[in-house]
Amino acid sequence: MAKKEKKQKLIEELREKFKRAKMVIFVNFAQTKASELFQLRKKAKEKNCEFKVAKKTLFSLALKKENVSFNLDEFKNPLGFLFCYDDEIAGAKLVKEFSQNSPLQILKGWHQNKILEKEEIEEWAKLKSRPELLQDFYFVLNSLIWRLIFGLNYPLKGLATILSKIKK
């Protein structure tokens, strides 16, 4: 395959990933060990995210095809892109966790046609993820059901106690 065709294929692949992603986080992975990047990729896959390394020029071309204006030339070091497909918060938490334990740096992000700064991504990471919110919601519903059952049973229990005392 010719070099140009290979690059076109990669641009199209990046474009598809960008289109499918709910959030994209741009990170500087310079000085990050290969083993740490492997762990990041592995954990990202578990959270339905994908970590991809690509040249800035190729990703810029993919963004242009999607009519997104984002200047990647302001970044000097190589970039990695975390594509979050389902849960944006899980991706933000993952990158924040890795940036605390390795030289990986959060640079910027993209969500719903809006450019996010590093601080905004860190704020997203503080939020509860979708599974955690669903778990909390389940707990609230479950406790309400148990309160309802207890509330409905209590008068009957009281009536039974009164009737048993009257019978004696």
Coordinates of C-alpha atoms in Angstrom, one line a residue:
M1 CA 0.0 0.0 0.0
A2 CA 1.3 3.4 -0.9
K3 CA 2.3 5.8 1.8
K4 CA -0.4 8.3 0.9
E5 CA -3.1 5.7 0.8
K6 CA -2.0 4.5 4.3
K7 CA -2.3 8.0 5.6
Q8 CA -5.7 8.5 4.0
K9 CA -6.9 5.3 5.7
L10 CA -5.6 6.5 9.0
I11 CA -7.2 9.9 8.6
E12 CA -10.5 8.1 7.8
E13 CA -10.1 5.8 10.9
L14 CA -9.5 8.8 13.2
R15 CA -12.4 10.6 11.7
E16 CA -14.7 7.7 12.4
K17 CA -13.5 7.4 16.0
F18 CA -13.9 11.1 16.5
K19 CA -17.5 11.0 15.1
R20 CA -18.4 8.0 17.3
A21 CA -16.9 9.4 20.5
K22 CA -18.9 11.4 23.0
M23 CA -15.7 12.9 24.4
V24 CA -12.1 13.1 23.2
I25 CA -9.3 13.9 25.7
F26 CA -5.9 15.1 24.4
V27 CA -2.9 14.0 26.4
N28 CA 0.8 14.5 26.3
F29 CA 2.4 11.1 26.7
A30 CA 6.1 12.2 26.3
Q31 CA 8.3 10.4 28.9
T32 CA 5.5 8.0 29.8
K33 CA 6.7 4.4 29.8
A34 CA 5.4 2.0 27.2
S35 CA 4.2 -0.3 30.0
E36 CA 2.1 2.5 31.5
L37 CA 0.6 3.3 28.1
F38 CA -0.2 -0.4 27.7
Q39 CA -2.0 -0.3 31.1
L40 CA -3.9 2.8 30.0
R41 CA -5.0 1.1 26.8
K42 CA -6.1 -1.9 28.7
K43 CA -8.1 0.1 31.3
A44 CA -9.6 2.3 28.6
K45 CA -10.9 -0.8 26.7
E46 CA -12.6 -2.0 29.9
K47 CA -14.4 1.4 30.1
N48 CA -15.4 1.4 26.4
C49 CA -12.8 4.0 25.6
E50 CA -9.9 3.8 23.3
F51 CA -6.4 5.4 23.5
K52 CA -4.8 6.2 20.2
V53 CA -1.5 7.8 19.3
A54 CA -1.5 9.7 16.0
K55 CA 0.4 12.5 14.3
K56 CA -1.1 15.9 15.0
T57 CA -1.3 16.7 11.3
L58 CA -3.3 13.6 10.5
F59 CA -5.7 14.2 13.4
S60 CA -6.0 17.8 12.3
L61 CA -7.0 16.6 8.8
A62 CA -9.6 14.3 10.3
L63 CA -11.0 17.2 12.4
K64 CA -11.2 19.4 9.3
K65 CA -13.2 16.7 7.5
E66 CA -15.7 16.9 10.4
N67 CA -15.8 20.7 10.2
V68 CA -14.2 21.1 13.6
S69 CA -11.6 23.9 14.0
F70 CA -9.1 23.0 16.6
N71 CA -5.5 24.1 16.5
L72 CA -3.2 21.2 17.5
D73 CA -0.1 23.1 16.5
E74 CA 0.0 24.8 19.9
F75 CA 1.2 21.5 21.5
K76 CA 4.9 20.8 21.1
N77 CA 5.0 17.2 22.3
P78 CA 3.4 14.1 20.7
L79 CA -0.3 13.7 21.5
G80 CA -2.4 10.8 22.5
F81 CA -6.1 10.8 22.1
L82 CA -8.6 9.1 24.5
F83 CA -11.9 8.5 22.7
C84 CA -14.7 7.9 25.2
Y85 CA -17.6 6.1 23.5
D86 CA -20.2 5.6 26.3
D87 CA -19.3 7.2 29.6
E88 CA -17.4 10.5 29.3
I89 CA -16.9 10.7 33.1
A90 CA -15.2 7.3 33.1
G91 CA -12.7 8.4 30.5
A92 CA -12.0 11.7 32.4
K93 CA -11.5 9.7 35.7
L94 CA -9.2 7.3 33.9
V95 CA -6.9 10.0 32.5
K96 CA -6.9 11.9 35.8
E97 CA -5.9 8.8 37.7
F98 CA -3.1 8.0 35.2
S99 CA -1.8 11.6 35.2
Q100 CA -1.4 11.5 39.0
N101 CA 0.8 8.3 38.9
S102 CA 2.8 8.9 35.7
P103 CA 4.2 11.7 33.5
L104 CA 1.0 11.7 31.4
Q105 CA -0.4 15.2 31.2
I106 CA -4.0 16.2 30.4
L107 CA -3.9 19.0 27.8
K108 CA -7.4 19.6 26.5
G109 CA -10.6 17.9 25.5
W110 CA -13.6 18.0 23.2
H111 CA -17.2 17.4 24.1
Q112 CA -20.3 18.3 22.2
N113 CA -18.6 20.7 19.8
K114 CA -16.9 22.5 22.8
I115 CA -13.3 22.6 23.6
L116 CA -12.6 21.7 27.2
E117 CA -9.6 23.0 29.2
K118 CA -7.6 20.7 31.6
E119 CA -9.4 22.1 34.6
E120 CA -12.8 21.3 33.1
I121 CA -11.7 17.7 32.4
E122 CA -10.5 17.4 36.0
E123 CA -13.9 18.7 37.2
W124 CA -15.6 16.0 35.1
A125 CA -13.4 13.4 36.8
K126 CA -14.8 14.4 40.2
L127 CA -18.4 13.5 39.1
K128 CA -19.9 10.1 39.6
S129 CA -19.9 7.8 36.6
R130 CA -23.1 6.4 35.1
P131 CA -22.8 3.0 36.9
E132 CA -22.3 4.8 40.2
L133 CA -25.3 7.0 39.6
L134 CA -27.4 4.0 38.6
Q135 CA -26.3 2.2 41.8
D136 CA -27.3 5.2 43.9
F137 CA -30.7 5.5 42.1
Y138 CA -31.3 1.7 42.7
F139 CA -30.5 2.2 46.4
V140 CA -32.9 5.1 46.8
L141 CA -35.7 3.2 45.0
N142 CA -35.1 0.1 47.0
S143 CA -35.2 2.0 50.3
L144 CA -38.4 3.7 49.3
I145 CA -40.0 0.3 48.5
W146 CA -39.0 -1.1 51.8
R147 CA -40.3 2.0 53.6
L148 CA -43.6 1.6 51.8
I149 CA -43.9 -2.1 52.7
F150 CA -43.1 -1.3 56.3
G151 CA -45.5 1.6 56.3
L152 CA -48.3 -0.6 55.0
N153 CA -47.6 -3.5 57.3
Y154 CA -47.3 -1.4 60.5
P155 CA -51.0 -0.6 60.9
L156 CA -51.9 -4.3 60.3
K157 CA -49.4 -5.4 62.9
G158 CA -50.9 -2.9 65.3
L159 CA -54.4 -4.0 64.6
A160 CA -53.4 -7.7 65.2
T161 CA -51.8 -6.8 68.5
I162 CA -54.9 -4.9 69.6
L163 CA -57.2 -7.8 68.6
S164 CA -55.0 -10.3 70.4
K165 CA -55.2 -8.2 73.6
I166 CA -59.0 -7.9 73.3
K167 CA -59.3 -11.7 72.9
K168 CA -57.4 -12.3 76.1

